[in-house]
Each structure stands twice: as C-alpha cells, then as structure tokens.
Amino acid sequence: GLQGPAIATVIQYFVVIAISLGYIFYTPEYKKYFVNLRFLFFDIKRVLNILKLSWPIMIDKGTLALSYVWLSKMIASMGKYAIVTFSVVKDLERFAILPAVAGAQIITFLVSNRLGAKDADGATANIKKILIFTGLLELVALAVLSFNAGFFVSIFDPKNKFTDMAAAILPLISMLVIFDFIQLILAGALRGAGDVKAVMWGRFISCAFFFVPISAFFSWLPIKSQVIKFTLVYGSFYFNTAVMGLIFLYRVKSRKWEK
C-alpha cells in the first residue's frame, strides 16, 4: 500500500546520495577539495558556524512547509473530494512551476557571481533577464495545463469522481501562480546576495500575519459553491506569495541587498 512508495522514496534518496558522493570523490575537479577528508571531523565551532549560516534558510523553508500543512487543514474541512482535488491541483501546479524553480537556482549563482565581481548593475540586469525568460516559459506551461485541465486531472481520477471540480479550479489557480513565480526568482536573487534573513523574515511575516488569517477567513465563509470556496482558500496561498514578492521587490529596489 502506502508503505511501498515510502520505501521507494528512501531508496531513491540513498541512491542519489551514493551517486553524488561517487561523482564528487572521483571527479578531479572536485576531488582536490577532499584530499584529507578533514571535513568529516567537525569541531564544535564549525558546527555552530554551519548552524549560524543555516538557521535562516531552515526557518524560511519550514515556514512554507507549515503553510502547506495549514492549507491542507483548511481545505480538509470541505470534504474528501476537496482534499484530493487539492492534492492533484497542487502536484500539477508544482510541475508547471518547475521553470521558475530552475530559474531561482540559476539566479542565485548569477547574482552571487556578479556581486562577487563588484558588478551590482550586472546582477540587477540578470534578475530582469531571468524574470522575463522564466515568465515566458511559465506562461506556456500554465497555458498547456489550463487548456487541457480535464485531461491532466483525469489521469489521477480514472473513476471521474472529482475531475469536473478539479478541472474547473485548475485554470483559476493557474492564473495566480504568476505571483509564486515572481517571488521565487526574487528570493533566489536575494539568497545569491547573501541576504537570506530578508527572505526568511519576508516569508515568515507574510505567512503568519497575512496567509493564516485570510485563509481561515475564506474557510469560515458560508459559501455554497465548492469551486468558489476552494479557489478562495487555495488562492489565498498565492495572494500570500504576491505579498512576499512585494516585500522582496522592495528589498531589491532599496539596493540594501547589494551589501
């Protein structure tokens, strides 16, 4: 049953780790960094330094993870078909937003390299280019997803029990994903500048003081239409990403991130 995919996931990550370690230790470009393997023996100062560098990112990622848990709780109150619709729509949206995830990784390196070369204008130019290029890819991916919503949802619903509901919701949610794409790219740019605390605080404040109250409010509204209520509750997450994007955009515009 469910234990099979769980075990398969553990095996998958084990294999990925084994391949990655083999690649690192036997590739000359990387092997030179691990001649004496002293990195395996951390002293307390090194451990504390790693924690100091890592805690803002852990809080940042944890905040988003808890937001999905909260969103699941809000939608679960609408019934079993609502929660499976949420799962399917979320997975399809996560797949469609892969270009933005890739763009966020790329812009982190580009910004880091440009700022390291003391070229702040070049870093800003790269942010604009990645936003435009990734935006075009996202428009294509989301358009394909929206115009073929029924087909993609039916893959997960062979008995056609929630396809109509999910197919009606998917295009509406897809229009809001643009906000998520923008905040992902801007967050990646700020990380590239080492401004990880700005990302952490931006996401924490937005999720805690905007997303939680507004999603709870929509969940409590006595709306009879499942499609409208679901779209408002799930859409509140993307309204939240719009707030994040504005916070990150303000930070980028302030030029403080360059320092």
Short mmCIF file of C-alpha atoms in Angstrom, two decimals:
data_model
loop_
_atom_site.label_atom_id
_atom_site.label_comp_id
_atom_site.label_asym_id
_atom_site.label_seq_id
_atom_site.Cartn_x
_atom_site.Cartn_y
_atom_site.Cartn_z
CA GLY A 1 0.00 0.00 0.00
CA LEU A 2 1.35 3.40 1.04
CA GLN A 3 4.47 1.81 2.54
CA GLY A 4 5.72 0.89 -0.94
CA PRO A 5 6.13 4.49 -2.18
CA ALA A 6 7.64 5.45 1.18
CA ILE A 7 10.29 2.74 0.96
CA ALA A 8 10.91 3.58 -2.71
CA THR A 9 11.49 7.23 -1.77
CA VAL A 10 14.07 6.28 0.87
CA ILE A 11 15.85 4.03 -1.65
CA GLN A 12 15.75 6.81 -4.24
CA TYR A 13 17.48 9.31 -1.96
CA PHE A 14 20.02 6.72 -0.83
CA VAL A 15 20.95 6.01 -4.46
CA VAL A 16 21.17 9.74 -5.27
CA ILE A 17 23.49 10.30 -2.30
CA ALA A 18 25.69 7.36 -3.27
CA ILE A 19 25.96 8.57 -6.89
CA SER A 20 26.68 12.15 -5.78
CA LEU A 21 29.43 11.09 -3.35
CA GLY A 22 31.00 8.88 -6.01
CA TYR A 23 30.91 11.70 -8.53
CA ILE A 24 32.45 14.18 -6.08
CA PHE A 25 35.26 11.91 -4.86
CA TYR A 26 36.26 10.56 -8.29
CA THR A 27 35.99 13.72 -10.39
CA PRO A 28 39.36 15.56 -10.47
CA GLU A 29 37.70 19.00 -10.38
CA TYR A 30 36.11 18.16 -7.01
CA LYS A 31 38.49 15.57 -5.60
CA LYS A 32 41.15 18.21 -4.87
CA TYR A 33 38.87 19.73 -2.22
CA PHE A 34 38.69 16.48 -0.23
CA VAL A 35 42.28 15.31 -0.11
CA ASN A 36 42.48 14.68 3.64
CA LEU A 37 38.74 14.27 4.40
CA ARG A 38 39.03 16.59 7.40
CA PHE A 39 35.50 17.81 6.63
CA LEU A 40 34.23 14.59 8.26
CA PHE A 41 35.55 15.66 11.65
CA PHE A 42 33.76 18.85 12.65
CA ASP A 43 34.66 20.59 15.86
CA ILE A 44 32.03 22.46 17.85
CA LYS A 45 32.99 25.84 16.38
CA ARG A 46 32.47 24.59 12.85
CA VAL A 47 29.15 23.03 13.77
CA LEU A 48 27.95 26.27 15.35
CA ASN A 49 29.12 28.24 12.31
CA ILE A 50 27.18 25.93 9.97
CA LEU A 51 24.08 26.33 12.15
CA LYS A 52 24.53 30.12 12.11
CA LEU A 53 24.61 30.08 8.31
CA SER A 54 21.74 27.61 8.01
CA TRP A 55 19.07 28.66 10.50
CA PRO A 56 17.55 31.47 8.38
CA ILE A 57 17.07 29.07 5.46
CA MET A 58 15.66 26.36 7.76
CA ILE A 59 13.08 28.83 9.14
CA ASP A 60 12.32 30.03 5.61
CA LYS A 61 11.72 26.51 4.27
CA GLY A 62 9.91 25.47 7.44
CA THR A 63 7.53 28.41 7.15
CA LEU A 64 6.49 27.40 3.63
CA ALA A 65 6.14 23.74 4.66
CA LEU A 66 3.90 24.67 7.58
CA SER A 67 1.87 26.90 5.26
CA TYR A 68 1.01 23.86 3.13
CA VAL A 69 0.07 21.93 6.28
CA TRP A 70 -2.22 24.78 7.33
CA LEU A 71 -3.70 25.00 3.83
CA SER A 72 -4.42 21.26 3.90
CA LYS A 73 -6.21 21.70 7.22
CA MET A 74 -8.39 24.49 5.83
CA ILE A 75 -9.32 22.53 2.72
CA ALA A 76 -9.86 19.22 4.54
CA SER A 77 -12.89 20.72 6.27
CA MET A 78 -14.58 20.92 2.85
CA GLY A 79 -14.69 17.13 2.44
CA LYS A 80 -12.76 14.26 0.91
CA TYR A 81 -13.15 15.34 -2.71
CA ALA A 82 -11.84 18.79 -1.85
CA ILE A 83 -8.68 17.39 -0.27
CA VAL A 84 -7.94 15.05 -3.20
CA THR A 85 -8.60 17.95 -5.57
CA PHE A 86 -6.12 20.00 -3.58
CA SER A 87 -3.52 17.23 -3.85
CA VAL A 88 -3.94 16.88 -7.62
CA VAL A 89 -4.04 20.62 -8.36
CA LYS A 90 -1.03 21.23 -6.13
CA ASP A 91 1.02 18.50 -7.83
CA LEU A 92 0.13 19.76 -11.30
CA GLU A 93 0.96 23.34 -10.32
CA ARG A 94 4.28 22.24 -8.78
CA PHE A 95 5.11 20.51 -12.06
CA ALA A 96 4.17 23.56 -14.13
CA ILE A 97 6.29 25.86 -11.97
CA LEU A 98 9.48 23.84 -12.48
CA PRO A 99 10.94 26.50 -14.85
CA ALA A 100 10.62 29.05 -12.03
CA VAL A 101 12.30 26.68 -9.56
CA ALA A 102 15.16 26.22 -12.01
CA GLY A 103 15.30 29.97 -12.61
CA ALA A 104 15.54 30.61 -8.87
CA GLN A 105 18.56 28.30 -8.65
CA ILE A 106 20.23 29.92 -11.65
CA ILE A 107 19.70 33.50 -10.48
CA THR A 108 21.25 32.65 -7.10
CA PHE A 109 24.52 31.76 -8.82
CA LEU A 110 24.36 34.64 -11.31
CA VAL A 111 23.77 37.27 -8.62
CA SER A 112 26.46 35.79 -6.40
CA ASN A 113 28.99 35.85 -9.25
CA ARG A 114 28.13 39.41 -10.33
CA LEU A 115 28.24 40.84 -6.82
CA GLY A 116 31.49 38.96 -6.20
CA ALA A 117 32.86 40.79 -9.24
CA LYS A 118 31.58 44.11 -7.81
CA ASP A 119 29.05 44.40 -10.64
CA ALA A 120 25.75 45.26 -8.95
CA ASP A 121 24.22 46.59 -12.17
CA GLY A 122 25.05 43.30 -13.87
CA ALA A 123 23.31 41.41 -11.06
CA THR A 124 20.20 43.55 -11.46
CA ALA A 125 20.24 43.05 -15.23
CA ASN A 126 20.45 39.28 -14.74
CA ILE A 127 17.42 39.36 -12.43
CA LYS A 128 15.39 41.13 -15.12
CA LYS A 129 16.51 38.68 -17.83
CA ILE A 130 15.68 35.61 -15.73
CA LEU A 131 12.27 37.08 -14.81
CA ILE A 132 11.41 37.66 -18.47
CA PHE A 133 12.76 34.35 -19.76
CA THR A 134 11.26 32.27 -16.96
CA GLY A 135 7.98 34.18 -17.25
CA LEU A 136 7.64 33.17 -20.91
CA LEU A 137 8.28 29.52 -20.05
CA GLU A 138 5.74 29.70 -17.23
CA LEU A 139 3.08 31.20 -19.48
CA VAL A 140 3.48 28.32 -21.93
CA ALA A 141 3.45 25.64 -19.20
CA LEU A 142 0.43 27.10 -17.42
CA ALA A 143 -1.46 27.64 -20.69
CA VAL A 144 -0.98 23.99 -21.65
CA LEU A 145 -2.07 22.94 -18.17
CA SER A 146 -5.16 25.17 -18.18
CA PHE A 147 -6.43 24.37 -21.68
CA ASN A 148 -6.07 20.63 -21.03
CA ALA A 149 -7.15 20.66 -17.38
CA GLY A 150 -9.70 17.87 -17.77
CA PHE A 151 -7.19 15.55 -19.43
CA PHE A 152 -4.45 16.06 -16.82
CA VAL A 153 -6.82 15.72 -13.87
CA SER A 154 -8.40 12.56 -15.31
CA ILE A 155 -5.01 10.85 -15.10
CA PHE A 156 -5.40 10.93 -11.30
CA ASP A 157 -9.15 10.24 -11.35
CA PRO A 158 -9.97 7.23 -13.57
CA LYS A 159 -13.40 6.89 -11.92
CA ASN A 160 -14.26 10.53 -12.69
CA LYS A 161 -15.33 11.41 -9.14
CA PHE A 162 -13.66 14.81 -8.81
CA THR A 163 -12.43 15.60 -12.32
CA ASP A 164 -15.14 18.18 -13.05
CA MET A 165 -14.39 20.10 -9.85
CA ALA A 166 -10.61 19.98 -10.24
CA ALA A 167 -10.77 20.85 -13.95
CA ALA A 168 -12.83 23.96 -13.16
CA ILE A 169 -10.45 25.05 -10.38
CA LEU A 170 -7.11 24.39 -12.13
CA PRO A 171 -7.29 27.26 -14.70
CA LEU A 172 -8.35 29.71 -11.97
CA ILE A 173 -5.45 28.76 -9.72
CA SER A 174 -3.05 28.77 -12.68
CA MET A 175 -3.67 32.48 -13.20
CA LEU A 176 -2.44 33.12 -9.65
CA VAL A 177 0.75 31.06 -9.98
CA ILE A 178 2.43 34.06 -11.62
CA PHE A 179 2.78 35.55 -8.14
CA ASP A 180 4.61 32.47 -6.89
CA PHE A 181 6.98 32.51 -9.85
CA ILE A 182 7.96 36.15 -9.20
CA GLN A 183 8.66 35.66 -5.50
CA LEU A 184 10.71 32.51 -6.22
CA ILE A 185 13.02 34.38 -8.58
CA LEU A 186 13.39 37.41 -6.29
CA ALA A 187 14.03 35.18 -3.26
CA GLY A 188 16.73 33.34 -5.22
CA ALA A 189 18.35 36.65 -6.15
CA LEU A 190 18.42 37.78 -2.53
CA ARG A 191 19.95 34.47 -1.46
CA GLY A 192 22.63 34.95 -4.09
CA ALA A 193 23.48 38.25 -2.43
CA GLY A 194 23.68 36.52 0.96
CA ASP A 195 20.57 38.37 2.09
CA VAL A 196 18.94 35.19 3.43
CA LYS A 197 17.47 36.88 6.51
CA ALA A 198 15.42 39.22 4.32
CA VAL A 199 13.89 36.17 2.61
CA MET A 200 13.29 34.47 5.95
CA TRP A 201 11.57 37.46 7.56
CA GLY A 202 9.61 38.27 4.41
CA ARG A 203 8.13 34.79 4.22
CA PHE A 204 7.58 34.41 7.94
CA ILE A 205 5.78 37.75 8.31
CA SER A 206 3.68 37.22 5.18
CA CYS A 207 2.65 33.67 6.11
CA ALA A 208 1.98 34.34 9.79
CA PHE A 209 0.19 37.68 9.54
CA PHE A 210 -1.44 37.55 6.11
CA PHE A 211 -1.86 33.99 4.84
CA VAL A 212 -3.10 32.33 8.03
CA PRO A 213 -5.81 34.92 8.82
CA ILE A 214 -7.10 35.33 5.25
CA SER A 215 -7.20 31.57 4.51
CA ALA A 216 -9.06 30.95 7.78
CA PHE A 217 -11.50 33.74 6.91
CA PHE A 218 -12.27 32.25 3.49
CA SER A 219 -12.60 28.80 5.04
CA TRP A 220 -15.20 30.03 7.53
CA LEU A 221 -17.31 31.87 4.95
CA PRO A 222 -20.67 30.13 4.30
CA ILE A 223 -20.13 29.78 0.54
CA LYS A 224 -22.26 27.05 -1.06
CA SER A 225 -20.22 26.68 -4.24
CA GLN A 226 -17.34 24.27 -3.60
CA VAL A 227 -15.44 25.61 -6.61
CA ILE A 228 -15.59 29.24 -5.45
CA LYS A 229 -14.78 28.43 -1.82
CA PHE A 230 -11.92 26.12 -2.76
CA THR A 231 -10.48 28.69 -5.16
CA LEU A 232 -10.59 31.41 -2.50
CA VAL A 233 -8.97 29.24 0.18
CA TYR A 234 -6.28 27.81 -2.08
CA GLY A 235 -5.89 31.14 -3.86
CA SER A 236 -5.07 32.76 -0.52
CA PHE A 237 -1.73 30.95 -0.67
CA TYR A 238 -0.93 32.67 -3.95
CA PHE A 239 -2.20 36.01 -2.67
CA ASN A 240 0.34 35.38 0.07
CA THR A 241 3.11 34.81 -2.48
CA ALA A 242 2.15 38.15 -4.05
CA VAL A 243 2.77 39.82 -0.69
CA MET A 244 6.12 38.02 -0.45
CA GLY A 245 7.01 39.23 -3.93
CA LEU A 246 6.26 42.83 -2.98
CA ILE A 247 8.44 42.51 0.12
CA PHE A 248 11.32 41.05 -1.90
CA LEU A 249 10.86 43.62 -4.68
CA TYR A 250 11.05 46.42 -2.11
CA ARG A 251 14.27 44.90 -0.78
CA VAL A 252 15.76 44.67 -4.27
CA LYS A 253 14.71 48.24 -5.10
CA SER A 254 16.26 49.55 -1.87
CA ARG A 255 19.71 48.38 -3.06
CA LYS A 256 20.50 47.25 0.50
CA TRP A 257 20.69 43.66 -0.71
CA GLU A 258 23.82 44.52 -2.72
CA LYS A 259 25.73 44.93 0.55
#
